[in-house]
Coordinates of C-alpha atoms in Angstrom, one line a residue:
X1 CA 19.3 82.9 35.5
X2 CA 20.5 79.4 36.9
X3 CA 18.7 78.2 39.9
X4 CA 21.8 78.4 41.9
X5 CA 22.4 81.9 41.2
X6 CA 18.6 82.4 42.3
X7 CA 18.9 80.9 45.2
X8 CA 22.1 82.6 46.7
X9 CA 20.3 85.9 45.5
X10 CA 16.8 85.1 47.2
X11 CA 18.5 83.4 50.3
X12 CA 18.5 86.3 52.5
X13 CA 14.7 86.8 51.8
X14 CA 13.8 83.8 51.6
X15 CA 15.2 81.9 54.7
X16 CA 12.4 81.3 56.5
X17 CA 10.3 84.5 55.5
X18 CA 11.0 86.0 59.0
X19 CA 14.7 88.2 57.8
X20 CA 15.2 91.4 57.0
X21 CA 13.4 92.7 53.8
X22 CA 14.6 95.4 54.4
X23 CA 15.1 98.3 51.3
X24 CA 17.8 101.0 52.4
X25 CA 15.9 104.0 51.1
X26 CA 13.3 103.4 53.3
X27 CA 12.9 105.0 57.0
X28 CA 10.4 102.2 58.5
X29 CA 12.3 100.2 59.5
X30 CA 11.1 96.2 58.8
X31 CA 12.3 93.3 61.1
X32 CA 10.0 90.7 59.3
X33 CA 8.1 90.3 56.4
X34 CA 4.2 89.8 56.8
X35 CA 1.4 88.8 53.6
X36 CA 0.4 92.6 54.1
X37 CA 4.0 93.9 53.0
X38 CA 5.1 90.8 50.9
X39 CA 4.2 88.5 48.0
X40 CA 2.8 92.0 46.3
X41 CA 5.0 91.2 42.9
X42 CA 6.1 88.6 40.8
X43 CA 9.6 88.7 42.2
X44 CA 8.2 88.2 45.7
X45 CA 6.5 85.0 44.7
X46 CA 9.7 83.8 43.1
X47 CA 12.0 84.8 46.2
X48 CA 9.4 82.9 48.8
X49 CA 9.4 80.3 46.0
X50 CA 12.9 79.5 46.5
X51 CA 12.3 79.9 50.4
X52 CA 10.2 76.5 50.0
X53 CA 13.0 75.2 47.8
X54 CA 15.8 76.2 50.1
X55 CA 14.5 74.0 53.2
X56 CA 15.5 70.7 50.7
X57 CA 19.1 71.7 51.2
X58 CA 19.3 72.7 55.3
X59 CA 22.9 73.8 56.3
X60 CA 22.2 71.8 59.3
X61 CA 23.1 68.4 56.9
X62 CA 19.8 67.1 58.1
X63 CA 17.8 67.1 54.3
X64 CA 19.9 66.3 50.9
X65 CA 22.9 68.3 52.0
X66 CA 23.8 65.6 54.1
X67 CA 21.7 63.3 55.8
X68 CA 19.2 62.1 53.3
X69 CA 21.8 60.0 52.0
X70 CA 23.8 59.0 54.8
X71 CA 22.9 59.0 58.1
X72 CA 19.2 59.6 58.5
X73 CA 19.1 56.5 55.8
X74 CA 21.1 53.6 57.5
X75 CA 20.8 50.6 55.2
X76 CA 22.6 47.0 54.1
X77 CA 24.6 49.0 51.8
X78 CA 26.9 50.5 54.1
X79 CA 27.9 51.8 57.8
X80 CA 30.4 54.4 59.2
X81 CA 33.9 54.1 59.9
X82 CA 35.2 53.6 63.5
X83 CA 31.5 54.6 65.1
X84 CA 30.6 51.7 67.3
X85 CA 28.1 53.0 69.9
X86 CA 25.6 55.7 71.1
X87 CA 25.3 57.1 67.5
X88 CA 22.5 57.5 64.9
X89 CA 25.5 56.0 62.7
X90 CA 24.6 52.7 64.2
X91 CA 21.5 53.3 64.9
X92 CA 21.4 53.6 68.7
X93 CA 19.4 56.8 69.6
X94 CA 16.1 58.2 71.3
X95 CA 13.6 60.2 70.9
X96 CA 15.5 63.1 71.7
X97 CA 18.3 63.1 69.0
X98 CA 19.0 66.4 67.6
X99 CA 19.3 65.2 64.0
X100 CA 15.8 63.4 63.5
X101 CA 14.3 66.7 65.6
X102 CA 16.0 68.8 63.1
X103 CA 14.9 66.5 59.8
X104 CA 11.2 67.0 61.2
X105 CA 11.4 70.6 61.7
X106 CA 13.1 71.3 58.4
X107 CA 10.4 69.5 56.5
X108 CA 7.6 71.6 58.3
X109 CA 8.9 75.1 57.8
X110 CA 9.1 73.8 54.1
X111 CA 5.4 73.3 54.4
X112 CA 5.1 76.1 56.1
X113 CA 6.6 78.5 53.9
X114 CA 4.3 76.5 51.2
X115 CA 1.5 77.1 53.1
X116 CA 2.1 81.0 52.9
X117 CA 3.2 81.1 49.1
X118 CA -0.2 79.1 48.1
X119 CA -2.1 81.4 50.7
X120 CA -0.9 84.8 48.8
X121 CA -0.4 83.6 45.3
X122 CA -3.1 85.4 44.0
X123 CA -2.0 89.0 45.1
X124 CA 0.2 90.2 42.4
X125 CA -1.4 91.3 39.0
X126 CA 0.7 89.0 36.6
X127 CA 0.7 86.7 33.6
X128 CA -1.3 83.7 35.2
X129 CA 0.8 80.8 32.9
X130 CA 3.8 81.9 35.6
X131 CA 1.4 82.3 38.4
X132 CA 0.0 78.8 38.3
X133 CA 3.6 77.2 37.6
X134 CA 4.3 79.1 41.2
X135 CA 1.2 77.6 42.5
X136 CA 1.9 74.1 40.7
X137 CA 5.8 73.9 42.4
X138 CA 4.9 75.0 45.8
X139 CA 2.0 72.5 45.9
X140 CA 4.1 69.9 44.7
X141 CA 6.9 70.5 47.1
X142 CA 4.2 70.7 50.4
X143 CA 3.8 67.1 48.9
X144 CA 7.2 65.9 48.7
X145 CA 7.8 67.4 52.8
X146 CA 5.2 65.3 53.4
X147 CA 6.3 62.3 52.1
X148 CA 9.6 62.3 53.6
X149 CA 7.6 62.9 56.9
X150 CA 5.4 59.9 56.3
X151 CA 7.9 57.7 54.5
X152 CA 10.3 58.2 58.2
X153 CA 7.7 59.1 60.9
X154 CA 4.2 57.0 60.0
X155 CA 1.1 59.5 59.6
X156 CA 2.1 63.2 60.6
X157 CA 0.2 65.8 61.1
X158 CA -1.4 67.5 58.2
X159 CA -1.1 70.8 58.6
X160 CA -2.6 72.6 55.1
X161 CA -2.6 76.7 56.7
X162 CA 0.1 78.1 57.3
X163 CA 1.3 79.1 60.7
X164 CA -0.5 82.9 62.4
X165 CA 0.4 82.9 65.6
X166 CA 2.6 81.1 68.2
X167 CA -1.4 80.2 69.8
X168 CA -2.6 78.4 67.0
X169 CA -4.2 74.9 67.9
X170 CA -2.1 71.9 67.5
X171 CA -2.5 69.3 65.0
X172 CA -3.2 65.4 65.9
X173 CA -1.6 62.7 63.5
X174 CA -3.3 61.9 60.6
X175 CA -3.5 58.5 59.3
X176 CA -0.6 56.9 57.2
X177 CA -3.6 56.8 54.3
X178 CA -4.8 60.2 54.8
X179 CA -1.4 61.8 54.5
X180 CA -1.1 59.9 51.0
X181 CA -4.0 60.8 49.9
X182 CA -2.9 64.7 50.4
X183 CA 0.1 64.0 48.7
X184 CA -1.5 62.2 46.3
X185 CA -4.1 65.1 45.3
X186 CA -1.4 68.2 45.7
X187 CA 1.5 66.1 43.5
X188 CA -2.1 65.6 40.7
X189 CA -2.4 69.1 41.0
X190 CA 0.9 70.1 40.3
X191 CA 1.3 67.7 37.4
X192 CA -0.9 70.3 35.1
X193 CA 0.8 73.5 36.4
X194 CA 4.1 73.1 36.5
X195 CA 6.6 73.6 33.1
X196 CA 8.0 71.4 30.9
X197 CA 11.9 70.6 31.4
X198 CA 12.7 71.7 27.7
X199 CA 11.8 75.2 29.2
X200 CA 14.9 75.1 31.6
X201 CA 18.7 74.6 31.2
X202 CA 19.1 73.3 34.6
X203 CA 17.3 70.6 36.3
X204 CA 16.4 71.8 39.9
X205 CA 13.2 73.2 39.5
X206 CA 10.6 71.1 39.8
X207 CA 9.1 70.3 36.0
X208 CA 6.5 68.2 35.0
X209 CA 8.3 64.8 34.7
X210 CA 9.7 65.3 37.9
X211 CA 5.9 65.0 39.0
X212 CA 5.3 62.0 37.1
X213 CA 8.4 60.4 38.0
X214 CA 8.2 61.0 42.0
X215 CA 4.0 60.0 41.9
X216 CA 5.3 57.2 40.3
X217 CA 7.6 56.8 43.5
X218 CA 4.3 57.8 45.7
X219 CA 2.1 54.9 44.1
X220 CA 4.8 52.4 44.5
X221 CA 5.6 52.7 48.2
X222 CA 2.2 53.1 48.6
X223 CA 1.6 49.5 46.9
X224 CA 4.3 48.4 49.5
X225 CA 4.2 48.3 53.4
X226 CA 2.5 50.0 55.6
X227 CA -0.9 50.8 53.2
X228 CA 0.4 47.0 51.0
X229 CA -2.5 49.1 48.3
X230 CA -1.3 46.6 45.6
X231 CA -3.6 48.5 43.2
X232 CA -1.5 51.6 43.0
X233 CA 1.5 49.4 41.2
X234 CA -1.1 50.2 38.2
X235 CA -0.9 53.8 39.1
X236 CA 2.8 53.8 39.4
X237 CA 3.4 51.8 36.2
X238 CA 1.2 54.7 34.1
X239 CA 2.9 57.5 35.5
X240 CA 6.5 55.8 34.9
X241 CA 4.8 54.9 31.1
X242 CA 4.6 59.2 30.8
X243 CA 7.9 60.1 31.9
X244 CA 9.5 57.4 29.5
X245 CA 6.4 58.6 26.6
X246 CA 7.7 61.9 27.2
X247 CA 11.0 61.7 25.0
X248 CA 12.4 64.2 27.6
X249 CA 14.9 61.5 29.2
X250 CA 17.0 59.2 28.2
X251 CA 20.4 57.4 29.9
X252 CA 23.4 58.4 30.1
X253 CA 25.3 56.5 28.0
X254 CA 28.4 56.8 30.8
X255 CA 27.4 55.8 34.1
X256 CA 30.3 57.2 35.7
X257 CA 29.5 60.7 33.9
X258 CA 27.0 61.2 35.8
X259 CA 28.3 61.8 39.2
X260 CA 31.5 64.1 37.8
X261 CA 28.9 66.0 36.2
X262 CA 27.7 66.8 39.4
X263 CA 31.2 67.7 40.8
X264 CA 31.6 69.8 37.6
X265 CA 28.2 71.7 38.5
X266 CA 27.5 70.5 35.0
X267 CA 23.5 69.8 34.1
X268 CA 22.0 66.7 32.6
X269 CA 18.7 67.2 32.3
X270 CA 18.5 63.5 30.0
X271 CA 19.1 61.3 33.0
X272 CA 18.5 63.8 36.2
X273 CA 15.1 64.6 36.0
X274 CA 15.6 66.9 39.5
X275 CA 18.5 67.3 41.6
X276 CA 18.6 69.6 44.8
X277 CA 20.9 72.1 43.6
X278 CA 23.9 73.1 45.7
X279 CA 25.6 77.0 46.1
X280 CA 29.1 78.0 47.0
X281 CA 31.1 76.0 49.5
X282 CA 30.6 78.7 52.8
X283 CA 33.8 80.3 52.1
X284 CA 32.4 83.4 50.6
X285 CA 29.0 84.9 51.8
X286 CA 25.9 83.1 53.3
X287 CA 25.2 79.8 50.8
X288 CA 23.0 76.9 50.5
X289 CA 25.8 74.4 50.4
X290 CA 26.0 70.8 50.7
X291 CA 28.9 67.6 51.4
X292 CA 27.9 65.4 48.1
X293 CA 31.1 63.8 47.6
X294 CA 32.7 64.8 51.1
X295 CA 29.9 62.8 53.5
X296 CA 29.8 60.0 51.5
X297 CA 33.3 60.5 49.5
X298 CA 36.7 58.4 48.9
X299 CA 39.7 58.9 51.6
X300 CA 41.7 62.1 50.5
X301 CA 43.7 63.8 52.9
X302 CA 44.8 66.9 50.3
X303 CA 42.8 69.7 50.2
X304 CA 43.8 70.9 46.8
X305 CA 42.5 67.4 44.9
X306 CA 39.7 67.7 47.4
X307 CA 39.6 66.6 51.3
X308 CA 37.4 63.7 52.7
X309 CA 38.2 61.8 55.3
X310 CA 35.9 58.6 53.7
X311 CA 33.8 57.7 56.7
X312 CA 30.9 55.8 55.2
X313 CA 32.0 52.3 53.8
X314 CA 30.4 49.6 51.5
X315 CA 29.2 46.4 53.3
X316 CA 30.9 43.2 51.8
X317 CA 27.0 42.4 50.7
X318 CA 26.8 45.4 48.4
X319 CA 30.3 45.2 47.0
X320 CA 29.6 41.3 46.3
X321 CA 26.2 41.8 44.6
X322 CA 27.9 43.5 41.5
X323 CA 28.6 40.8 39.3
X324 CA 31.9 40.5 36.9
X325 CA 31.9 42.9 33.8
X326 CA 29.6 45.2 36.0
X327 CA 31.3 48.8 35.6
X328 CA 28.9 50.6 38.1
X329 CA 31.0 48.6 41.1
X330 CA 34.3 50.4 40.9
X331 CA 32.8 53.7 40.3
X332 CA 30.2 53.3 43.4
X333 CA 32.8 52.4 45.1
X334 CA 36.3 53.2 45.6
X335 CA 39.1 51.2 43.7
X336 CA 41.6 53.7 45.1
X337 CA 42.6 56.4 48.2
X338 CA 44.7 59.2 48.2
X339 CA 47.4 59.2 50.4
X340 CA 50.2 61.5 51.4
X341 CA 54.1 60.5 51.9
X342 CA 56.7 62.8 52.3
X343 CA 55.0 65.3 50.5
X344 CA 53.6 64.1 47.7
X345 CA 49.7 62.6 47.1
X346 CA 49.1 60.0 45.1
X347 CA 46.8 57.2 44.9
X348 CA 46.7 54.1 46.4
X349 CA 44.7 50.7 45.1
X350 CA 42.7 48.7 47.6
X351 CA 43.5 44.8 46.9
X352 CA 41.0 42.3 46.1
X353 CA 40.7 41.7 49.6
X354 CA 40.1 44.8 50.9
X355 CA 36.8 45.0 50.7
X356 CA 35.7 46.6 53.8
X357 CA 38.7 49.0 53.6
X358 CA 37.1 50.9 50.7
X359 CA 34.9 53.8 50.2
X360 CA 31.8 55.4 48.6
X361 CA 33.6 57.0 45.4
X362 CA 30.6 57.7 43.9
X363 CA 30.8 61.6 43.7
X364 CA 34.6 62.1 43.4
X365 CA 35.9 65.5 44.6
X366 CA 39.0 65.1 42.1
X367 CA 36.8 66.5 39.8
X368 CA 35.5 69.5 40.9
X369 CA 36.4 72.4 39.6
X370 CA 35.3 75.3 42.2
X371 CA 39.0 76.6 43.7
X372 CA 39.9 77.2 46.9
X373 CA 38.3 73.6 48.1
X374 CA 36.5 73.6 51.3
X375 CA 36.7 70.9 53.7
X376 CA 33.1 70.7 54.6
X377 CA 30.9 72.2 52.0
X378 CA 30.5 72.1 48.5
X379 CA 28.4 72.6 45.3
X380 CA 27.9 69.2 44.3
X381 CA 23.9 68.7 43.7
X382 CA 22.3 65.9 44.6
X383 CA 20.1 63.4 41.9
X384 CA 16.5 63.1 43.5
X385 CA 15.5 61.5 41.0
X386 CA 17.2 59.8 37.8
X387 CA 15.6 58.3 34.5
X388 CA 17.4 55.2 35.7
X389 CA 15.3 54.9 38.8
X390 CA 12.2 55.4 36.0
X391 CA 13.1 52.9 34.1
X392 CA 13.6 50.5 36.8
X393 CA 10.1 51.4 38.7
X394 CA 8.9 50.8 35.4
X395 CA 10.4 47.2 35.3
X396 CA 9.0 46.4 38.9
X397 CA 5.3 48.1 38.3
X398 CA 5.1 46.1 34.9
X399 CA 5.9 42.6 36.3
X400 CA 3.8 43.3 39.4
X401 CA 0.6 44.5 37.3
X402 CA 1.3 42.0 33.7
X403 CA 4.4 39.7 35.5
X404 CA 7.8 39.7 33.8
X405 CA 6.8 40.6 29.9
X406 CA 8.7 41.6 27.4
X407 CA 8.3 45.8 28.5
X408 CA 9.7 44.6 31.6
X409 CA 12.8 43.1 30.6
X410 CA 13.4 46.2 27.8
X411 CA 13.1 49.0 31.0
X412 CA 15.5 46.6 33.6
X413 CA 18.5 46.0 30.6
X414 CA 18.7 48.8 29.4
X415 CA 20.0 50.1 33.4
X416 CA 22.1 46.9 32.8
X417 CA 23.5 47.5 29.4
X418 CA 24.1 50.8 30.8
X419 CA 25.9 49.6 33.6
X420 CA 28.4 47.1 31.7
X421 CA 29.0 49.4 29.0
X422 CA 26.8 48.1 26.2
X423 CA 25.0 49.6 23.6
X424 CA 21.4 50.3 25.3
X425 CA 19.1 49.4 22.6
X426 CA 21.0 45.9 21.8
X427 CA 20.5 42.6 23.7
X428 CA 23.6 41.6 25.3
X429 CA 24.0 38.1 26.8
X430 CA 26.8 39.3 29.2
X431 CA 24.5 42.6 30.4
X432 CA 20.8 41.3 30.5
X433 CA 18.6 39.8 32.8
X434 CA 18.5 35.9 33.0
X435 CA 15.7 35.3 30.0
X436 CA 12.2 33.0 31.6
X437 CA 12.5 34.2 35.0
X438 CA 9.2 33.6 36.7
X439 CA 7.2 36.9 38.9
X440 CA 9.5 36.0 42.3
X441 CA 12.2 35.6 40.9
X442 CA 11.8 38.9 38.6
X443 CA 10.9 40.8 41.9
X444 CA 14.1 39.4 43.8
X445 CA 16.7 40.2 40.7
X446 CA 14.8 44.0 40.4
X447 CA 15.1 44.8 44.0
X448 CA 18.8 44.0 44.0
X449 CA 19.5 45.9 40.5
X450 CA 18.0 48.6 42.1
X451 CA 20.6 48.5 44.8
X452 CA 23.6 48.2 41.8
X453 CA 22.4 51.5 40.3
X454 CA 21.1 53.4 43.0
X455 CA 23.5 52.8 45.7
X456 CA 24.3 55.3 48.3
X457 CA 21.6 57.3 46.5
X458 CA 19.3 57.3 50.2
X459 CA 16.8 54.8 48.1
X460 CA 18.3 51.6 49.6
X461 CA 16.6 51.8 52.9
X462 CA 13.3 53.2 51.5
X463 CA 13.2 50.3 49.3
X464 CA 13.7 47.6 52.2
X465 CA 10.9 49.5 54.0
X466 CA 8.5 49.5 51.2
X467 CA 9.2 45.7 50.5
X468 CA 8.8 44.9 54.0
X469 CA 12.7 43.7 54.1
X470 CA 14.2 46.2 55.7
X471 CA 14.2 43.9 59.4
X472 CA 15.5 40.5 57.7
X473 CA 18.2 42.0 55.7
X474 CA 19.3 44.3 58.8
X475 CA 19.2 41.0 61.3
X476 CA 21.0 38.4 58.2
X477 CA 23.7 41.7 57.9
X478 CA 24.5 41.4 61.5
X479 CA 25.3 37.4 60.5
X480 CA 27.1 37.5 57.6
X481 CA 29.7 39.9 59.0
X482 CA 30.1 38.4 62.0
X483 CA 30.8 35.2 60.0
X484 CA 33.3 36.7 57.3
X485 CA 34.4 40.3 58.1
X486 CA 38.2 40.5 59.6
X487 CA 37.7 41.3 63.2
X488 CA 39.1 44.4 62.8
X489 CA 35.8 45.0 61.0
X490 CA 33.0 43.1 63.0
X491 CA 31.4 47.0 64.0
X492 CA 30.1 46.6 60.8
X493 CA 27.5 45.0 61.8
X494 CA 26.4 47.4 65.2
X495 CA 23.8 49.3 63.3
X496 CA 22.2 45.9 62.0
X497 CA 22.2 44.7 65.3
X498 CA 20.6 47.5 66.9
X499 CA 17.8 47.6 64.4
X500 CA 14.4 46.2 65.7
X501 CA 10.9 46.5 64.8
X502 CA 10.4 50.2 66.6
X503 CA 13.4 51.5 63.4
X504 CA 10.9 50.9 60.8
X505 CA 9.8 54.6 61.7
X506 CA 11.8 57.3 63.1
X507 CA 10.2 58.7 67.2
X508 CA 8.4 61.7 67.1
X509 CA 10.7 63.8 68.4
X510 CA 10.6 65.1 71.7
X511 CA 10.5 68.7 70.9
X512 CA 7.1 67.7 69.2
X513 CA 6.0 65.9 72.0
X514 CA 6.6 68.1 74.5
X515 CA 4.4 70.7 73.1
X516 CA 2.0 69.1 71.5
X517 CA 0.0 67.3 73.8
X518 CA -2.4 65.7 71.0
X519 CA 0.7 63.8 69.4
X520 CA 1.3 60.0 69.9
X521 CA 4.4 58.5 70.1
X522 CA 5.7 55.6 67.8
X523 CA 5.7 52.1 69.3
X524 CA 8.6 51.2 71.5
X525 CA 10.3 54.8 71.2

């Protein structure tokens, strides 16, 4: 069964592990499941499974249904149409804002839920191969909350036991190293439990080079700032070495292909490793849906070809740093709108100059082929992780540990080649990297390819964190379109200016605060 049939099926069980579980031959009536009257069989584990899953997708928008790619992950790359003040969208907000308090408690009752599966795993009598890839998936997913905890908040608490009453103690923060470390040994754990992709037709289950590509992920941010561990780029480099060993993956050979894949809820299990995997679009019962392609999507007023009203745009910086021949550019982002007059939509091509004017058109809802089209949810999955992204953290761990060799160059053209339409394994003077570039200079052209082929992903701001860029190329933003946006555009640059040292971490929220007396807030928040 596809994992987005198993989730709609599970969803009523598994949301949160406190519904109804209710059987309708029974006369006991059951408002909540416990560990005494649950995880008993197989298909238990499996439903509270998918419980953990579920929390990834959050009908709130606050995880990968929404904000994990737009507003929770303001960058360079873009900002939000006609939004000019007192908005996360540009990056004026407290402590108190509902969104980040919601993003915190998401990931915990993922962790929470986790916590319970791991607790209970053992109950059922049952083949143990499927137990322990139960036990390998929920540990690696415990991980992965973490991480987006630590990678926005600094060190969290570390809460390993699941929650038994309302009176248990509160946790303290745990250090930025010691939450790594946990990820570290859970995501290790995992690595020899979970399946093999070649066991699945869909990709959003966690398999075992989705491990080894997000611990490569792990090692490299912890290489960068706040831990600066340089000699995890060693660790990050091997574990982007046994994806690629694998033979598992391999690029797309269409870069656009891709994304309407996604809008086809078609699976490509060569270049998406794991994808957060969307259900239904809310018109029919209770589904995990998302806005891939409506959040972040190309103006469309018509419903029928599929409505977004375009809000987030591409800085003149990220439009500009595609370079001619580059095909990614006009597929990233919009050529074209859709437009209605008297009647009749049809699209309508942005000029040269009207940069600013376009769109994300990444994940184009032209090309989905659910009917009737919602205006707010759909079933577009989101890419977590891509091969692309391997390749290139396998280009920046290589000339960080061994500088810019020959493996280095290989892993960073063949994105290029990719990405100009080339054949992959052929040098190509028009697609490849400048040839003799020194380790700088290497470092400087990686980070900005990784912008080209991961834009509006959510990666570029976790990139500028980990680099330790994110302030200078927020502040130089705020210049540059000041200097040469039109004036009808110079909001651009609001969320750059409001950035300042306390936005390299989100505030503990106050909900968190409040009731946990043992937690310290971030500086400045």
């Amino acid at each position: 069964m596809q994992m987005k049939h198993r989730i709609l099926i599970c969803l009523l069980l598994a949301a949160g592990l406190v519904g109804g579980c209710k059987k309708f031959l029974e006369t006991e009536p059951e408002d909540f499941v416990t560990p005494d009257n649950y995880y008993n069989t197989e298909a238990d584990l499996r439903r509270a499974l998918n419980g953990v899953y579920n929390r990834l997708i959050d009908n709130f928008g606050r995880m990968y249904s929404r904000g994990l790619f737009s507003y929770l992950s303001i960058s360079d790359e873009s900002f939000y149409k006609n939004i000019t003040i007192n908005n996360i969208k540009v990056m004026e907000f407290d402590a108190g804002q509902l969104d980040v308090g919601r993003f915190w408690e998401t990931c915990y009752q993922g962790i929470d839920r986790a916590n319970l599966l791991l607790e209970n795993v053992n109950k059922p009598v049952m083949d143990e191969n499927r137990r322990n890839m139960i036990r390998g998936e929920a540990l690696f997913l415990r991980a992965y909350y973490f991480f987006l905890l630590v990678d926005n908040f600094g060190g969290v608490p570390l809460k390993l036991v699941s929650t038994k009453s309302p009176t248990d103690n509160y946790l303290a923060r745990s250090t930025v190293k010691e939450v790594y470390a946990q990820i570290v040994k859970d995501m290790k754990e995992a690595e020899g439990l979970v399946s093999d992709i070649s066991n699945y037709s869909y990709n959003e289950t966690v398999t075992k080079t989705a491990v080894q590509a997000i611990l490569a992920r792990v090692y490299l941010t912890m290489a960068g700032e706040p831990l600066k561990e340089t000699a995890r780029y060693k660790d990050a480099l091997d574990y982007a070495d046994s994806v690629i060993a694998s033979g598992r993956h391999s690029l797309n050979p269409d870069y656009k292909q891709i994304f309407i894949n996604h809008s086809q809820d078609k699976y490509d299990l060569q270049e998406c490793l794991w994808e957060v995997g969307m259900f239904g679009n809310q018109l029919g019962s209770s589904q995990l849906a998302g806005a891939v392609g409506i959040e972040n999507g190309l103006e469309c007023p018509d419903d029928k070809i599929g409505y977004s009203g375009g809000g987030i745009h591409p800085t003149a910086r990220m439009f500009e740093m595609y370079e001619a021949g580059d095909l990614r550019r006009d597929w990233a982002i919009a050529p074209y709108k859709y437009v209605i007059s008297n009647g009749v939509t049809s699209k309508s091509n942005y000029t040269d100059a009207q940069v600013y004017e376009r769109t994300i058109g990444k994940w184009r809802r032209e090309y989905e082929t659910a009917t009737p089209k919602n205006r707010t949810y759909n079933s577009t999955n989101f890419p977590v992780i891509r091969y692309a992204d391997v390749l290139l953290m396998k280009a920046e761990a290589e000339n960080e540990v061994n500088g810019p060799n020959a493996a280095a160059y290989e892993a960073l053209n063949q994105v290029r080649r990719r990405g100009y339409g080339k054949p992959l394994g052929t040098a190509d003077a028009t697609a490849d990297a400048p040839a003799g570039m020194g380790k700088d200079v290497f470092r400087t052209f990686l980070q900005d390819e990784r912008a080209r082929e991961l834009a509006f992903e959510g990666m570029r701001k976790h990139d500028l964190m980990r680099w330790g860029l994110y302030l200078d190329k927020m502040r130089s933003l705020t210049a540059e379109i000041t200097l040469t946006a039109p004036s009808a555009w110079r909001y651009a640059g609001n969320a750059a200016k409001n950035v300042t040292e306390r936005n390299l971490v989100f505030p503990i929220p106050n909900t968190e605060i409040t009731v946990n007396h043992l937690i310290i807030q971030n500086p400045n928040w």
